PDB file of C-alpha atoms and ligand atoms in Angstrom:
ATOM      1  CA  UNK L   1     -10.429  -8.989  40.834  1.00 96.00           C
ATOM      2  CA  UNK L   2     -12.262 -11.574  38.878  1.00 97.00           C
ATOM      3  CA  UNK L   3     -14.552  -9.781  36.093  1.00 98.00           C
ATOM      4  CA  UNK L   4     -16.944 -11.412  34.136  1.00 98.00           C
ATOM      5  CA  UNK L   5     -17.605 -10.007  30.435  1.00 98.00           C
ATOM      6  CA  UNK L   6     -21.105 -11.000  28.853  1.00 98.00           C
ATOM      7  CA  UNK L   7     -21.122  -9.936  25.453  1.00 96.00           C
ATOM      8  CA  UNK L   8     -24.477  -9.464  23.472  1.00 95.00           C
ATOM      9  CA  UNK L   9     -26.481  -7.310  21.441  1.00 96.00           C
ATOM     10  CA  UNK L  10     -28.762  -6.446  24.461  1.00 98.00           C
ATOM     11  CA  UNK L  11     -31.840  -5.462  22.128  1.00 97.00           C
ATOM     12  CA  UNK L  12     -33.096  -5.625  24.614  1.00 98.00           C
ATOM     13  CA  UNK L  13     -31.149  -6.230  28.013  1.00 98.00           C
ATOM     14  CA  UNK L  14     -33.664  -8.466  30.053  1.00 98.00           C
ATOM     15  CA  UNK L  15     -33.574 -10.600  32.956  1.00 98.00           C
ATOM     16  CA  UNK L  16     -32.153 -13.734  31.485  1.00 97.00           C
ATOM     17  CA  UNK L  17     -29.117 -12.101  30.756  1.00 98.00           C
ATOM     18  CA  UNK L  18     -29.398 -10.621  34.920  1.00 98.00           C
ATOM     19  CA  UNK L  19     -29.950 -14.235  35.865  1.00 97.00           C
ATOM     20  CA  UNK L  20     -26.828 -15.288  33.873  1.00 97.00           C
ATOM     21  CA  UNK L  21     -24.674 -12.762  35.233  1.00 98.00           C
ATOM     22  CA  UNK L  22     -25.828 -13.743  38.727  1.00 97.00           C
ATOM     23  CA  UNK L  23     -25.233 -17.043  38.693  1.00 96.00           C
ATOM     24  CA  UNK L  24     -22.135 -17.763  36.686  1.00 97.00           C
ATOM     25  CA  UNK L  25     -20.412 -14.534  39.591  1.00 96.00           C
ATOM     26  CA  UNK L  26     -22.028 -16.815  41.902  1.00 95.00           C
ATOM     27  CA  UNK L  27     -20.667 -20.213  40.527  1.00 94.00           C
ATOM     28  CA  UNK L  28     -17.282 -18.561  40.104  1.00 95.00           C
ATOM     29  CA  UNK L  29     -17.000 -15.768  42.805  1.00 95.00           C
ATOM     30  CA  UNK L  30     -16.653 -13.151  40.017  1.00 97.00           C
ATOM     31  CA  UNK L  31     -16.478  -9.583  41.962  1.00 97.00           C
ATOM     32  CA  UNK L  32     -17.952  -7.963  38.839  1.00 98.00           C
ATOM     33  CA  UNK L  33     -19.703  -8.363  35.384  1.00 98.00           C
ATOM     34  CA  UNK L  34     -19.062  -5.981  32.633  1.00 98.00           C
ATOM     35  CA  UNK L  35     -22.074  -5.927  30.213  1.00 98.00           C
ATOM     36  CA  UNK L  36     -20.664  -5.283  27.105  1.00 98.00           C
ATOM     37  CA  UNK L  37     -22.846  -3.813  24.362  1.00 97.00           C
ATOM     38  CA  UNK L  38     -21.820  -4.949  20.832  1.00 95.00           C
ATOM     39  CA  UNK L  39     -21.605  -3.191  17.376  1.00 91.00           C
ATOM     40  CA  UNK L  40     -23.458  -6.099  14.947  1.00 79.00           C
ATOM     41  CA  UNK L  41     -21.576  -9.295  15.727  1.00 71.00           C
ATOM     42  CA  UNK L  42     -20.965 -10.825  12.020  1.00 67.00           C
ATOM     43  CA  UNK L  43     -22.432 -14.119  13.069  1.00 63.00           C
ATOM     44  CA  UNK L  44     -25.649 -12.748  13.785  1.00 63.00           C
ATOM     45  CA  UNK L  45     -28.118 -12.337  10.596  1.00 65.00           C
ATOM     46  CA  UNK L  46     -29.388  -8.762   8.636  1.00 69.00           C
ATOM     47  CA  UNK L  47     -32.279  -8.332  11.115  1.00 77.00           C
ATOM     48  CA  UNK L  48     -32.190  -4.500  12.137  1.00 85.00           C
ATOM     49  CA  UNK L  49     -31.236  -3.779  15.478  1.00 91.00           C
ATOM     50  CA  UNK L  50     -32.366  -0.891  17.581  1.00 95.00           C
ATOM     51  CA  UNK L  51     -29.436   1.714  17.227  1.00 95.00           C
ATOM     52  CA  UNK L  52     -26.503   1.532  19.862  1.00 95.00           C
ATOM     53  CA  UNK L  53     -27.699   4.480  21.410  1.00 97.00           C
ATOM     54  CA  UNK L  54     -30.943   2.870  22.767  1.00 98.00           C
ATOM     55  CA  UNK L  55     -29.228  -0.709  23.404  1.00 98.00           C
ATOM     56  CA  UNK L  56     -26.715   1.120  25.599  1.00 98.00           C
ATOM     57  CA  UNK L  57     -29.170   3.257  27.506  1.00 98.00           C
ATOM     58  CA  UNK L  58     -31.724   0.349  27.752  1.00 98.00           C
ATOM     59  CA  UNK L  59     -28.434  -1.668  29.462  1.00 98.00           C
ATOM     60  CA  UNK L  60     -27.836   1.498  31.725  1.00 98.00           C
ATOM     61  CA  UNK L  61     -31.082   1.294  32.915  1.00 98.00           C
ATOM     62  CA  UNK L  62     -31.517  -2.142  33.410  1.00 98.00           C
ATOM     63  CA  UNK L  63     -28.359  -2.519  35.551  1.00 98.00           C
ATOM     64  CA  UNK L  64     -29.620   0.865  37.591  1.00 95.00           C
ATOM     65  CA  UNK L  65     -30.176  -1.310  40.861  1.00 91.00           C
ATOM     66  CA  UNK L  66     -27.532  -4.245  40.336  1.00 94.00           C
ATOM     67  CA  UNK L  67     -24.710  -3.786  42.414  1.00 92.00           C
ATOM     68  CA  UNK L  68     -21.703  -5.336  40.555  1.00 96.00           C
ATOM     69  CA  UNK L  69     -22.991  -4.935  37.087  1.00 98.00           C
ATOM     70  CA  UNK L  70     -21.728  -2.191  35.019  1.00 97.00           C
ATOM     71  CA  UNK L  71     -22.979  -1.784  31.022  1.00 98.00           C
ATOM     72  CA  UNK L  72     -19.552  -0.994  28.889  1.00 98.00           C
ATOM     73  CA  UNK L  73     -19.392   0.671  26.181  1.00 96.00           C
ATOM     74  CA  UNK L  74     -15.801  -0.239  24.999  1.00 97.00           C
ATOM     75  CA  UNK L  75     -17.022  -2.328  21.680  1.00 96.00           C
ATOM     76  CA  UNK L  76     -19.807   0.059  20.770  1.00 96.00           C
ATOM     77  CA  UNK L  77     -16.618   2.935  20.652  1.00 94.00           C
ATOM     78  CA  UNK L  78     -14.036   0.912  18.273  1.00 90.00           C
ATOM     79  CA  UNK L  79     -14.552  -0.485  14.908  1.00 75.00           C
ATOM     80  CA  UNK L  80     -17.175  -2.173  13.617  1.00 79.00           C
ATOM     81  CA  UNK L  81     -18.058  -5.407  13.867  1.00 84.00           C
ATOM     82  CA  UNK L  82     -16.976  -6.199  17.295  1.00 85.00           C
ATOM     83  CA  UNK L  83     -14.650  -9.109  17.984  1.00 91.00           C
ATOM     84  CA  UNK L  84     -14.436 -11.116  21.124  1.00 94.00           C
ATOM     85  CA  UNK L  85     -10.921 -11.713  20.606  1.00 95.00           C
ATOM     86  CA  UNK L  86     -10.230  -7.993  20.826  1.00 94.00           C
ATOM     87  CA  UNK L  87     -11.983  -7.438  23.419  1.00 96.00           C
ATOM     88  CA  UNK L  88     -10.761  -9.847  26.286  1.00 97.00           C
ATOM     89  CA  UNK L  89      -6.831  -9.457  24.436  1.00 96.00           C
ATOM     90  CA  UNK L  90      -7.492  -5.548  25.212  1.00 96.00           C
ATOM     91  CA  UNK L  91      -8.753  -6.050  28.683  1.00 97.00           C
ATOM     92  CA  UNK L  92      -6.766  -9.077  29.555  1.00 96.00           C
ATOM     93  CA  UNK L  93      -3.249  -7.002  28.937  1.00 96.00           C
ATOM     94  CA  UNK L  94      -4.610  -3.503  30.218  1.00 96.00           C
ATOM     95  CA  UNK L  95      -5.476  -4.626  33.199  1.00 96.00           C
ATOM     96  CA  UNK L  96      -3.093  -7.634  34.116  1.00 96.00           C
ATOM     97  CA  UNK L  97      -4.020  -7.948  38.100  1.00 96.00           C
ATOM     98  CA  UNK L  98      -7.849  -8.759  36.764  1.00 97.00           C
ATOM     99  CA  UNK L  99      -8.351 -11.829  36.065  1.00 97.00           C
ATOM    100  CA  UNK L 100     -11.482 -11.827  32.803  1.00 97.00           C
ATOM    101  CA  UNK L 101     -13.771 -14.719  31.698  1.00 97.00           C
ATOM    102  CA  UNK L 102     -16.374 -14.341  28.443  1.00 98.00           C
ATOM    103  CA  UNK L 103     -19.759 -15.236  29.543  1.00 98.00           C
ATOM    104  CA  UNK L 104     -22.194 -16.773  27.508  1.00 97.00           C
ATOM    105  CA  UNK L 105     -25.059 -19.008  26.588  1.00 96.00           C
ATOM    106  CA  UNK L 106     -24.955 -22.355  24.713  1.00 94.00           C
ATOM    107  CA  UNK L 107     -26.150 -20.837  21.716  1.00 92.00           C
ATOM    108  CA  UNK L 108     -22.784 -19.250  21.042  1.00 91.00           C
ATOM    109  CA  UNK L 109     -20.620 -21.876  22.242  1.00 91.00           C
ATOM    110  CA  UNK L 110     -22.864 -23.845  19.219  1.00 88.00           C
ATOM    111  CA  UNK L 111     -21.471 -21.650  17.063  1.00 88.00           C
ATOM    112  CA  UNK L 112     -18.391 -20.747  18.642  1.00 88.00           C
ATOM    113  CA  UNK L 113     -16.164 -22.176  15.797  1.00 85.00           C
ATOM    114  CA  UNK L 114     -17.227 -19.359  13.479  1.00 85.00           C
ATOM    115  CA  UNK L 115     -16.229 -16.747  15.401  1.00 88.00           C
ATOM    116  CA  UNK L 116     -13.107 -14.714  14.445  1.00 89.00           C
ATOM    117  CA  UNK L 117     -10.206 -16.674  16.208  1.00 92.00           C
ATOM    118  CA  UNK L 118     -11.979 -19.426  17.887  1.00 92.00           C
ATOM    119  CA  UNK L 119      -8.829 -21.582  18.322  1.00 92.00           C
ATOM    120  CA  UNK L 120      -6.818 -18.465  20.104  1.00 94.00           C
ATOM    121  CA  UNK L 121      -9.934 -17.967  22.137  1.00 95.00           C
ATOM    122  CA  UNK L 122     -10.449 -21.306  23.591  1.00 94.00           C
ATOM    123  CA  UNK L 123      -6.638 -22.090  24.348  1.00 94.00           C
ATOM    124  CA  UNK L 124      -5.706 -18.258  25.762  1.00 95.00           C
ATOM    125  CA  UNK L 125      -8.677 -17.139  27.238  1.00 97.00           C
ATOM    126  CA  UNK L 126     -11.803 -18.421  29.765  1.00 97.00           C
ATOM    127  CA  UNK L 127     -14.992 -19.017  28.923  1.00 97.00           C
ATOM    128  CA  UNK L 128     -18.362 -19.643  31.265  1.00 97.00           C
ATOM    129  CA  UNK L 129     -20.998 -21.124  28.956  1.00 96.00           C
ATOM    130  CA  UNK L 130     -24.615 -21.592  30.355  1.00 97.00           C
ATOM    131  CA  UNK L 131     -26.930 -24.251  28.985  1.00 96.00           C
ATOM    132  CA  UNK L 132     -30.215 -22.169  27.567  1.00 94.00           C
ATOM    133  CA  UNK L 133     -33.301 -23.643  27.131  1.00 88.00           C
ATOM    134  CA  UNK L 134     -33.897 -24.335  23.080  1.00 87.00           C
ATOM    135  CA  UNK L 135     -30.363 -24.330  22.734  1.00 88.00           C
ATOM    136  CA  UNK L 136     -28.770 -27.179  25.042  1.00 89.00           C
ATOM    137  CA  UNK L 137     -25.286 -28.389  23.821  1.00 90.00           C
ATOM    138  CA  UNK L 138     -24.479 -32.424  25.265  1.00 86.00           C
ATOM    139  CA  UNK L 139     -21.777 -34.592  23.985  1.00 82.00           C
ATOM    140  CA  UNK L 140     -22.362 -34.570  20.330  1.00 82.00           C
ATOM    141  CA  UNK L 141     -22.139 -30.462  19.594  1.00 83.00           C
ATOM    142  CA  UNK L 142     -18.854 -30.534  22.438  1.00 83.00           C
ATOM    143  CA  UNK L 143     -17.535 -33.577  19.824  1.00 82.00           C
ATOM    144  CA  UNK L 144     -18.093 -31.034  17.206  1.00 80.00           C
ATOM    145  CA  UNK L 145     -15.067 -28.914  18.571  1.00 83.00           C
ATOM    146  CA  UNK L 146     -12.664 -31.661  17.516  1.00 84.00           C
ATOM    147  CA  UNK L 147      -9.801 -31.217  20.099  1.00 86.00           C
ATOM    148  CA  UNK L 148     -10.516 -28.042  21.256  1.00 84.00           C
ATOM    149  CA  UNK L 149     -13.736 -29.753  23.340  1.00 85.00           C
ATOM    150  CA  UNK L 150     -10.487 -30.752  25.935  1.00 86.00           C
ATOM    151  CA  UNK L 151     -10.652 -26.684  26.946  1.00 88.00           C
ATOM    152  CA  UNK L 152     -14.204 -26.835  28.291  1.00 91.00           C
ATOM    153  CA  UNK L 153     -14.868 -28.431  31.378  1.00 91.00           C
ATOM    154  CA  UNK L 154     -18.371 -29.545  32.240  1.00 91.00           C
ATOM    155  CA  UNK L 155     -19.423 -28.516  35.821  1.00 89.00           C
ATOM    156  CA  UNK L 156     -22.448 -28.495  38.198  1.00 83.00           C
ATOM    157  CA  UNK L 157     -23.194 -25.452  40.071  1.00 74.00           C
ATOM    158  CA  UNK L 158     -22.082 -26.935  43.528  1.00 78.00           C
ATOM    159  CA  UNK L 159     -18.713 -26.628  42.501  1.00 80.00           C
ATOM    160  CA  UNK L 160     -16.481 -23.684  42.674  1.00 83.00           C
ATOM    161  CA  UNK L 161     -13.984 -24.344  39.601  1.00 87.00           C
ATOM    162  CA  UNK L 162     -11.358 -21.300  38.784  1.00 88.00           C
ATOM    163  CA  UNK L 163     -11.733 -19.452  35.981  1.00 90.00           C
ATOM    164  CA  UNK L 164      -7.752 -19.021  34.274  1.00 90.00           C
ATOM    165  CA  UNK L 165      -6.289 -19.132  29.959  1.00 92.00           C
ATOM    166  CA  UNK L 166      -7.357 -21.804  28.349  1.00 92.00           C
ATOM    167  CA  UNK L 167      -9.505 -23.006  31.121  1.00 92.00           C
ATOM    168  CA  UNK L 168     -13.148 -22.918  29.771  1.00 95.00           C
ATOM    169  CA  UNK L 169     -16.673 -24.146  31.396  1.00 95.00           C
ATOM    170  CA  UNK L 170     -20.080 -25.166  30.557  1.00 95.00           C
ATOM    171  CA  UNK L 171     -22.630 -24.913  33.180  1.00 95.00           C
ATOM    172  CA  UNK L 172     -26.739 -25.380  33.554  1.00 95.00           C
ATOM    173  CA  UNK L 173     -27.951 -22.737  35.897  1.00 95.00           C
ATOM    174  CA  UNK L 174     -31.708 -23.098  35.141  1.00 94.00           C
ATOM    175  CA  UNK L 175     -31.753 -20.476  32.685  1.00 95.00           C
ATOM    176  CA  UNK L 176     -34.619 -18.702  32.489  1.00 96.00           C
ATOM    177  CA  UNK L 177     -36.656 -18.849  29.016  1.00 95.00           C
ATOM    178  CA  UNK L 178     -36.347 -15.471  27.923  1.00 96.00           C
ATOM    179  CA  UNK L 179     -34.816 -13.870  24.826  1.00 96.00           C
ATOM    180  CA  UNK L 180     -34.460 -10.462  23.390  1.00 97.00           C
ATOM    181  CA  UNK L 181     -36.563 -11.955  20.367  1.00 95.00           C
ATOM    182  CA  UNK L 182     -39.224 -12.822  22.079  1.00 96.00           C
ATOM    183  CA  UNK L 183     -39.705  -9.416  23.713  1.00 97.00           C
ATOM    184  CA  UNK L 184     -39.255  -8.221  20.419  1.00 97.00           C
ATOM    185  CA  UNK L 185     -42.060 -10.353  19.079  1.00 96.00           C
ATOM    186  CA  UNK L 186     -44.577  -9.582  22.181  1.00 97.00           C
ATOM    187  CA  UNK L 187     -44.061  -5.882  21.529  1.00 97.00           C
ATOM    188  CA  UNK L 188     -44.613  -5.900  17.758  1.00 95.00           C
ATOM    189  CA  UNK L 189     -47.594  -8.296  18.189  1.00 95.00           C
ATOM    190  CA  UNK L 190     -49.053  -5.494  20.801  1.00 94.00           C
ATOM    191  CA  UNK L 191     -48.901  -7.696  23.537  1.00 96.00           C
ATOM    192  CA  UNK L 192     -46.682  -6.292  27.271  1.00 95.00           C
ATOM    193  CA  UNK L 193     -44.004  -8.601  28.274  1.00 97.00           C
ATOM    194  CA  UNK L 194     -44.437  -9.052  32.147  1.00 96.00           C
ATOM    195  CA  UNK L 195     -41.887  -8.231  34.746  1.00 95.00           C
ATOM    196  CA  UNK L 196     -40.333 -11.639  35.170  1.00 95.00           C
ATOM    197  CA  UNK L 197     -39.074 -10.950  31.906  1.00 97.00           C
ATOM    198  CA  UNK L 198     -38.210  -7.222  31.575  1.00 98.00           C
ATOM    199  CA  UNK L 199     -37.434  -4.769  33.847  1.00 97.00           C
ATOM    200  CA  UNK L 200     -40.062  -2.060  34.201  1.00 97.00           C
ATOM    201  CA  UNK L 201     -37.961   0.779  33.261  1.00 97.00           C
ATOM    202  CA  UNK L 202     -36.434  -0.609  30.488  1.00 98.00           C
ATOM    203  CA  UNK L 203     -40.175  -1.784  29.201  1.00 98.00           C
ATOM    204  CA  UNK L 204     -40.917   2.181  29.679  1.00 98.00           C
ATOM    205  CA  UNK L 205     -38.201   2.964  28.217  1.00 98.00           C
ATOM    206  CA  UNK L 206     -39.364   1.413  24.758  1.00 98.00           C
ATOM    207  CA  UNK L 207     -42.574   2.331  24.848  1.00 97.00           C
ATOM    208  CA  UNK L 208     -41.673   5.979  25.091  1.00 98.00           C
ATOM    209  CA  UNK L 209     -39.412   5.706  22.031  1.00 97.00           C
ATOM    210  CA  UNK L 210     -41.685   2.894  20.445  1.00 97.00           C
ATOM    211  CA  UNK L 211     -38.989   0.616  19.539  1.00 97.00           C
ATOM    212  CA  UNK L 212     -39.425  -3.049  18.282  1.00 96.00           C
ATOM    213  CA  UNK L 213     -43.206  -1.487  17.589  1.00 93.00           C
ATOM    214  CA  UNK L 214     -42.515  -2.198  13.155  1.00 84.00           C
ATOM    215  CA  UNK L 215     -39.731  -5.383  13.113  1.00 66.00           C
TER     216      UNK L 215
HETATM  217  P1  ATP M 301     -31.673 -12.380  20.556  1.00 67.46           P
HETATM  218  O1  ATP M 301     -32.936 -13.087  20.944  1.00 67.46           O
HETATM  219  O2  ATP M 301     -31.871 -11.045  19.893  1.00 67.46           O
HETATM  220  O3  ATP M 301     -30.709 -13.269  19.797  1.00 67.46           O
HETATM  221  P2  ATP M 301     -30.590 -12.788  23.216  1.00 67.46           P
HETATM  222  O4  ATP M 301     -31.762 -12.847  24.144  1.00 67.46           O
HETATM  223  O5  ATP M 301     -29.910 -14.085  22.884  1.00 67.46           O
HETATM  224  O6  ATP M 301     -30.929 -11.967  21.922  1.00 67.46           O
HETATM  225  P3  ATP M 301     -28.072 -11.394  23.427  1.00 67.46           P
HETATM  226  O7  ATP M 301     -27.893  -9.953  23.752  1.00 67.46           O
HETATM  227  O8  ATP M 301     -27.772 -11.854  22.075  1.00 67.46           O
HETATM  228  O9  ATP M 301     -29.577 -11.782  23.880  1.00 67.46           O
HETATM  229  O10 ATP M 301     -27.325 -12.302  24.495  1.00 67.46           O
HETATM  230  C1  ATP M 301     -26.078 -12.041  25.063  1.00 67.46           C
HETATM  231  C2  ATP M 301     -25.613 -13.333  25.719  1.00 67.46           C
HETATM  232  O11 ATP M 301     -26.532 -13.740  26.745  1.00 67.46           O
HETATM  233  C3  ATP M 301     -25.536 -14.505  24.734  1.00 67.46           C
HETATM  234  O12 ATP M 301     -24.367 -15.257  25.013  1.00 67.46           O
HETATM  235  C4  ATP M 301     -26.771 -15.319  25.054  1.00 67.46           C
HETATM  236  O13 ATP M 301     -26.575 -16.705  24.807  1.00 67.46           O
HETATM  237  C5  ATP M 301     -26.953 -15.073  26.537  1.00 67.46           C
HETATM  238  N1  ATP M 301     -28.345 -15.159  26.942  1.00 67.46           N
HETATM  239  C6  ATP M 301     -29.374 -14.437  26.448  1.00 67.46           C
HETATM  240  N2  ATP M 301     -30.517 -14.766  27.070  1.00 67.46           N
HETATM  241  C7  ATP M 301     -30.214 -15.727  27.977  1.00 67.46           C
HETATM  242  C8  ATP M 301     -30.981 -16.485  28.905  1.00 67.46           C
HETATM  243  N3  ATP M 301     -32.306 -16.347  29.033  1.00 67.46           N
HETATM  244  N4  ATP M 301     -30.324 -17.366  29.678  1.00 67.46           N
HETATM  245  C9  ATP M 301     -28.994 -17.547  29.554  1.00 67.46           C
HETATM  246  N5  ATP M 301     -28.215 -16.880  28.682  1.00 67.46           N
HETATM  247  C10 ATP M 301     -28.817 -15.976  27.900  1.00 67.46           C
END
């Protein structure tokens, strides 16, 4: 099977990261998309995030009617801070028939060189990167990379490129301009996110345990 991994902090899960995990299974006939929750990634700043418990159950929920998308809690269970380079080495020689790519937006692969192993990760293992709006990466951030910019392969979504080690891809799939932030913000500010943005249930979900009401 082809599974697709997209990492994040999911505080909330909304349905930019949905749209993500649609298209990139679409662009590269991924059978499945694991949405891994993460423990603090150590790039990210101090701002408090809701508490793994919620983030999980607000994935669970969101993902209630997707066929193909499972939340996974494998990061959330090991040590803190979680590290991408654990997680696709553990997955990648557990399950060797699978074959795993990371998915993400442009704003990591902007800051892709300060995560832990960045090297290893671009020469061993895939990569999908989706342009975001706010965030778009051209020819001057990929120069950035130095040598490593040879790994990722710009593509348009008409093509069907394979995913494989060291074979990483950015892509524009129209991402849609939504962020966990932002929800954040609308909540705190008193104001309801609509239903392009979040799903229903998960906007129930943190109303009933008034998260993101105080940060
Ligand atoms: P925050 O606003 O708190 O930083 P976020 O909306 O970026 O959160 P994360 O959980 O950090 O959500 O995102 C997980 C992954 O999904 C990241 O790689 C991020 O770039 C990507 N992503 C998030 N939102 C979108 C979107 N609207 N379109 C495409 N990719 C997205």
């Amino acid at each position: 099977m082809k599974i697709g991994i997209l990492g994040g902090t999911f505080d909330p899960i909304h349905l930019g990261h949905c749209h993500l995990a649609r298209s990139v299974s679409k662009i590269f006939d991924l059978n499945r998309v694991l949405f891994m929750v993460s423990n603090r990634p150590p790039h990210k700043g101090k701002r408090e995030l809701a508490s793994s418990f919620h983030r999980f159950a607000m994935t669970e929920i969101g993902l209630l009617d997707r066929n193909g998308f499972c939340p996974s809690r494998w990061e959330l269970d090991r040590d803190k801070p979680s590290y991408t380079i654990k997680t696709l080495h553990h997955f990648s020689s557990k399950y060797t028939a699978d074959e795993f790519c990371f998915i993400a937006g442009s704003d990591s692969l902007q800051e892709i060189y300060l995560w832990k192993n960045c090297v290893e990760l671009l020469t061993k293992y895939s990569f999908v990167f989706v342009q975001r709006p706010g965030t778009k990466v051209g020819p001057a951030e990929l120069k950035l990379l130095g040598p490593l910019k040879r790994n990722i392969q710009v593509v348009c979504e008409k093509e069907r490129p394979m995913i494989g080690p060291g074979q990483s891809f950015l892509t524009d799939i129209n991402a849609l301009p939504v962020s966990s932030t932002l929800i954040r913000k609308m909540i705190r500010s008193g104001q309801k996110p609509s239903s392009n943005m979040v799903s229903p249930f998960v906007l129930r979900y943190i109303k009933k345990h008034r998260l993101y009401e105080k940060y």
